[in-house]
Amino acid sequence: MKTSQAGIDLIKKFEGCRLDAYKCPAGVWTIGYGHTAGVTAGQKISSAQAEAYLCADLEKYEKKVEKYEDRYRWTQNEFDAMVSFAYNLGSIDKLTANGTRSKTVIAEKILLYNKAGGKVLDWLTKRRQAERELFLAGKKENAQEAAGGAIREYSLSLDGNKAVSANFKVKEFRCKDGDDKILVDVDFVRGKLQLIRDHFDAPVIINSAYRTPEYNKKVKGAKASYHLQGRAFDIVVRGHTPQEVARYAQTLGIKGIIKYNGFVHVDSREKKYWARDDNGKGGSVGGF
């Protein structure tokens, strides 16, 4: 997951940009947008170098937030707020109590981190308030997702690295023609594909998920293919046969399962249809 422009803007606002090295309130030599690594007295940089430092620092602090992704499943707003916090204080370990606190408690505790040298600083208070406001905006994201049903529309360019579940990102479900629009049945990914990933404890490769009408026609897909709605997934589980995958999928109550020689098709249709396809031959089956 990457910091959005809103998160970057928040960091820039409170860090400010200084091209001459200076000592921050904690007595650390700093330059650019709060960059501290290797900074020395008298150092000067360009605006371009300040941006480069910012990008490098963001990657470092994004990793410190991403390590708790499985625990929290951050929304974009929550992720941005936590990256800003980590950028300022080094990590979110204490704030989250190493991942043991709830999001509600995190939102309460974040306001307490407004001191430097034991003194409350007005600009730190304002930063924590802004981060908390952004963090809580994540609740609205969750509410919108719930109201919108299982099918979510994403942008490959804007949301590609966003997590859909613990082990799947939006970009894995893109159409093979490179279209920016992506439709994903998020309930199916979280409730079925993630369980397949957990059960086999092995990577699940998505051969085909969402398809644009043009691409579906190109690959001679069914006119009413569930791929068109982001509700179908052709998968391979590394180290396991299609037979094994299909057999486990049926135990999850998945109603759409077609076992091919090299992969398994699963989808979220309402009416049960299980089948085998061996190089174009086969038909419906009662089980795998």
Coordinates of C-alpha atoms in Angstrom, one line a residue:
M1 CA 0.0 0.0 0.0
K2 CA 1.3 3.5 -0.8
T3 CA 0.6 6.8 0.7
S4 CA -2.0 8.8 -1.2
Q5 CA -1.5 12.5 -2.2
A6 CA -3.7 13.5 0.7
G7 CA -1.3 11.8 3.1
I8 CA 1.7 13.3 1.4
D9 CA 0.2 16.8 1.5
L10 CA -0.4 16.3 5.3
I11 CA 3.2 15.4 5.9
K12 CA 4.5 18.3 3.8
K13 CA 2.2 20.7 5.6
F14 CA 3.5 19.9 9.0
E15 CA 7.1 19.1 8.2
G16 CA 7.6 22.1 6.0
C17 CA 10.6 22.2 3.6
R18 CA 13.9 23.7 4.5
L19 CA 16.9 23.4 2.2
D20 CA 19.4 24.3 4.8
A21 CA 20.2 21.9 7.7
Y22 CA 18.7 22.8 11.0
K23 CA 18.2 21.3 14.4
C24 CA 14.6 20.2 15.2
P25 CA 13.1 20.7 18.7
A26 CA 14.6 17.3 19.7
G27 CA 18.1 18.5 18.8
V28 CA 18.5 16.4 15.6
W29 CA 20.0 17.8 12.4
T30 CA 17.2 17.9 9.8
I31 CA 16.8 19.0 6.2
G32 CA 14.1 19.0 3.5
Y33 CA 10.7 17.6 4.6
G34 CA 11.9 16.4 8.0
H35 CA 14.7 14.2 6.7
T36 CA 17.3 13.3 9.3
A37 CA 19.5 10.4 8.0
G38 CA 23.1 11.5 7.5
V39 CA 22.3 15.2 7.8
T40 CA 25.2 17.4 8.9
A41 CA 25.6 20.9 10.0
G42 CA 25.9 23.4 7.1
Q43 CA 24.4 21.0 4.6
K44 CA 22.4 22.5 1.7
I45 CA 20.1 20.7 -0.8
S46 CA 17.9 21.5 -3.8
S47 CA 14.1 21.2 -3.9
A48 CA 14.5 18.2 -6.1
Q49 CA 16.7 16.5 -3.5
A50 CA 14.2 17.3 -0.8
E51 CA 11.5 15.5 -2.9
A52 CA 13.9 12.5 -3.4
Y53 CA 14.5 12.3 0.4
L54 CA 10.8 12.5 1.0
C55 CA 10.1 9.6 -1.4
A56 CA 12.8 7.4 0.2
D57 CA 11.6 8.2 3.7
L58 CA 8.0 7.4 2.8
E59 CA 8.9 3.9 1.6
K60 CA 10.7 3.3 4.9
Y61 CA 7.7 4.4 7.0
E62 CA 5.1 2.8 4.8
K63 CA 6.8 -0.6 5.6
K64 CA 6.5 0.2 9.4
V65 CA 2.7 0.6 8.9
E66 CA 2.3 -2.3 6.4
K67 CA 3.6 -4.8 8.9
Y68 CA 0.3 -4.4 10.8
E69 CA -1.8 -4.8 7.7
D70 CA -3.0 -8.3 8.5
R71 CA -4.1 -7.1 11.9
Y72 CA -5.9 -3.9 10.9
R73 CA -6.6 -4.0 7.2
W74 CA -6.1 -0.3 6.9
T75 CA -8.3 1.9 4.8
Q76 CA -6.4 4.4 2.7
N77 CA -7.2 7.2 5.1
E78 CA -6.0 5.2 8.1
F79 CA -2.9 4.2 6.3
D80 CA -2.1 7.8 5.4
A81 CA -2.6 8.9 9.0
M82 CA -0.3 6.2 10.4
V83 CA 2.4 6.9 7.9
S84 CA 2.4 10.6 8.8
F85 CA 2.6 9.6 12.5
A86 CA 5.5 7.2 11.8
Y87 CA 7.2 9.8 9.7
N88 CA 7.2 12.1 12.7
L89 CA 7.9 9.7 15.5
G90 CA 9.7 6.8 13.8
S91 CA 7.1 4.0 14.1
I92 CA 3.6 3.1 15.2
D93 CA 4.7 0.3 17.5
K94 CA 4.0 2.1 20.8
L95 CA 0.8 3.8 19.5
T96 CA -0.7 0.4 18.5
A97 CA 0.9 -1.4 21.4
N98 CA 2.5 -3.7 18.8
G99 CA -0.8 -4.4 17.2
T100 CA -2.8 -5.2 20.3
R101 CA -4.9 -2.0 20.5
S102 CA -8.1 -1.6 18.6
K103 CA -8.6 1.2 16.0
T104 CA -10.8 3.0 18.5
V105 CA -8.1 3.1 21.1
I106 CA -5.5 4.1 18.5
A107 CA -7.6 7.1 17.6
E108 CA -7.9 8.1 21.3
K109 CA -4.2 7.6 22.1
I110 CA -2.8 9.4 19.1
L111 CA -3.5 12.8 20.6
L112 CA -1.2 12.1 23.5
Y113 CA 1.9 12.2 21.3
N114 CA 2.2 16.0 21.2
K115 CA 5.3 16.6 23.3
A116 CA 9.0 17.1 22.6
G117 CA 11.5 17.2 25.5
G118 CA 8.6 16.7 27.9
K119 CA 6.8 19.9 26.7
V120 CA 3.5 20.1 24.8
L121 CA 4.1 21.8 21.5
D122 CA 1.2 23.6 19.7
W123 CA 2.2 22.4 16.2
L124 CA 2.5 18.8 17.4
T125 CA -1.0 19.1 18.9
K126 CA -2.3 20.3 15.6
R127 CA -0.6 17.6 13.7
R128 CA -1.9 14.8 15.9
Q129 CA -5.4 16.3 15.6
A130 CA -5.1 16.4 11.8
E131 CA -3.8 12.8 11.8
R132 CA -6.7 11.7 14.0
E133 CA -9.2 13.4 11.8
L134 CA -7.8 11.6 8.8
F135 CA -7.6 8.3 10.6
L136 CA -11.3 8.5 11.6
A137 CA -12.3 9.3 8.1
G138 CA -11.4 5.7 7.5
K139 CA -14.7 4.8 9.2
K140 CA -16.5 6.5 6.4
E141 CA -14.6 4.5 3.9
N142 CA -15.7 1.3 5.6
A143 CA -19.3 2.5 5.8
Q144 CA -19.4 3.3 2.1
E145 CA -17.9 -0.1 1.3
A146 CA -20.6 -1.8 3.3
A147 CA -23.4 0.3 1.7
G148 CA -22.0 -0.4 -1.7
G149 CA -22.4 -4.2 -1.5
A150 CA -19.9 -6.8 -2.4
I151 CA -18.8 -5.4 -5.8
R152 CA -16.3 -2.6 -5.5
E153 CA -14.9 -0.5 -8.4
Y154 CA -11.3 0.5 -8.2
S155 CA -8.7 2.4 -10.3
L156 CA -5.5 0.5 -11.2
S157 CA -3.5 3.7 -11.1
L158 CA -4.9 5.0 -7.8
D159 CA -5.7 1.8 -5.9
G160 CA -3.5 -0.8 -7.4
N161 CA -1.5 -1.4 -4.3
K162 CA -4.5 -1.2 -1.9
A163 CA -5.1 -4.4 0.0
V164 CA -8.4 -6.2 -0.6
S165 CA -7.6 -8.8 2.0
A166 CA -4.6 -10.0 3.9
N167 CA -2.9 -11.5 0.9
F168 CA -4.5 -9.9 -2.1
K169 CA -4.1 -6.5 -3.7
V170 CA -6.3 -4.7 -6.1
K171 CA -3.9 -4.9 -9.0
E172 CA -4.0 -8.7 -9.0
F173 CA -7.6 -8.5 -10.2
R174 CA -7.0 -6.1 -13.2
C175 CA -8.1 -6.9 -16.7
K176 CA -5.3 -8.3 -18.9
D177 CA -5.9 -5.5 -21.4
G178 CA -4.5 -2.9 -19.0
D179 CA -7.8 -1.0 -18.5
D180 CA -7.7 1.3 -15.4
K181 CA -11.1 0.2 -14.2
I182 CA -11.2 -2.9 -11.9
L183 CA -14.3 -4.5 -10.5
V184 CA -13.8 -6.9 -7.5
D185 CA -16.3 -8.9 -5.5
V186 CA -14.5 -8.0 -2.2
D187 CA -16.8 -10.3 -0.1
F188 CA -15.8 -13.3 -2.2
V189 CA -12.1 -12.4 -2.0
R190 CA -12.2 -12.0 1.7
G191 CA -14.5 -14.8 2.5
K192 CA -13.4 -17.4 0.0
L193 CA -10.1 -16.7 -1.8
Q194 CA -8.4 -15.7 1.4
L195 CA -9.6 -18.9 3.0
I196 CA -8.1 -20.9 0.1
R197 CA -4.8 -19.0 0.6
D198 CA -4.8 -19.7 4.3
H199 CA -5.7 -23.3 3.9
F200 CA -2.9 -24.2 1.5
D201 CA -0.5 -21.7 3.0
A202 CA 0.8 -21.0 -0.5
P203 CA 0.5 -18.1 -3.0
V204 CA -2.7 -18.0 -5.1
I205 CA -2.0 -16.7 -8.6
I206 CA -4.9 -15.0 -10.3
N207 CA -4.8 -15.9 -14.0
S208 CA -7.9 -14.0 -14.8
A209 CA -10.4 -11.9 -12.8
Y210 CA -12.2 -8.8 -14.0
R211 CA -12.6 -8.5 -17.8
T212 CA -13.7 -5.6 -19.8
P213 CA -16.4 -6.5 -22.4
E214 CA -13.9 -6.0 -25.2
Y215 CA -11.3 -8.3 -23.6
N216 CA -14.0 -10.9 -22.7
K217 CA -15.0 -10.9 -26.4
K218 CA -11.4 -11.2 -27.5
V219 CA -10.8 -14.3 -25.3
K220 CA -14.2 -15.8 -26.4
G221 CA -15.6 -15.6 -22.9
A222 CA -19.3 -16.3 -22.2
K223 CA -21.5 -13.3 -23.1
A224 CA -22.8 -13.3 -19.5
S225 CA -19.5 -14.2 -17.9
Y226 CA -19.1 -13.5 -14.2
H227 CA -15.7 -12.0 -15.1
L228 CA -17.5 -9.0 -16.5
Q229 CA -18.8 -8.2 -13.0
G230 CA -15.6 -8.9 -11.1
R231 CA -17.2 -12.0 -9.6
A232 CA -15.1 -14.7 -11.2
F233 CA -11.5 -15.8 -10.6
D234 CA -9.3 -18.3 -12.5
I235 CA -6.7 -19.4 -9.9
V236 CA -3.7 -21.5 -9.5
V237 CA -2.4 -22.4 -6.0
R238 CA 1.3 -22.8 -6.1
G239 CA 2.4 -26.4 -5.3
H240 CA -1.1 -27.8 -5.5
T241 CA -3.2 -29.5 -8.2
P242 CA -6.4 -28.1 -9.6
Q243 CA -8.1 -31.2 -8.2
E244 CA -6.9 -30.3 -4.7
V245 CA -8.0 -26.8 -5.1
A246 CA -11.5 -27.6 -6.5
R247 CA -12.0 -30.2 -3.8
Y248 CA -11.3 -27.7 -1.0
A249 CA -13.3 -24.9 -2.8
Q250 CA -16.4 -27.1 -2.6
T251 CA -16.0 -27.4 1.2
L252 CA -16.3 -23.6 1.4
G253 CA -19.8 -23.7 -0.2
I254 CA -18.6 -21.9 -3.4
K255 CA -21.4 -22.4 -5.9
G256 CA -19.4 -21.8 -9.1
I257 CA -16.5 -24.1 -9.6
I258 CA -15.0 -25.4 -12.9
K259 CA -11.9 -27.5 -12.8
Y260 CA -9.7 -27.1 -15.8
N261 CA -6.4 -29.0 -16.5
G262 CA -4.2 -26.2 -15.4
F263 CA -6.4 -24.0 -13.1
V264 CA -9.7 -23.7 -11.3
H265 CA -12.4 -21.2 -12.0
V266 CA -14.4 -20.1 -9.0
D267 CA -17.2 -17.5 -8.9
S268 CA -19.9 -16.0 -6.7
R269 CA -23.0 -17.1 -8.6
E270 CA -26.1 -17.9 -6.6
K271 CA -27.1 -21.1 -8.3
K272 CA -24.8 -24.1 -7.9
Y273 CA -22.8 -25.2 -11.0
W274 CA -19.8 -27.5 -10.6
A275 CA -18.1 -28.9 -13.7
R276 CA -14.9 -30.3 -15.2
D277 CA -13.3 -29.1 -18.4
D278 CA -10.6 -31.3 -19.9
N279 CA -9.4 -29.7 -23.1
G280 CA -13.0 -28.7 -24.0
K281 CA -14.5 -32.0 -22.9
G282 CA -16.4 -32.7 -19.7
G283 CA -19.5 -31.3 -18.1
S284 CA -21.3 -30.8 -14.8
V285 CA -20.3 -33.0 -11.8
G286 CA -21.6 -33.6 -8.3
G287 CA -18.3 -33.2 -6.6
F288 CA -14.5 -33.2 -7.0

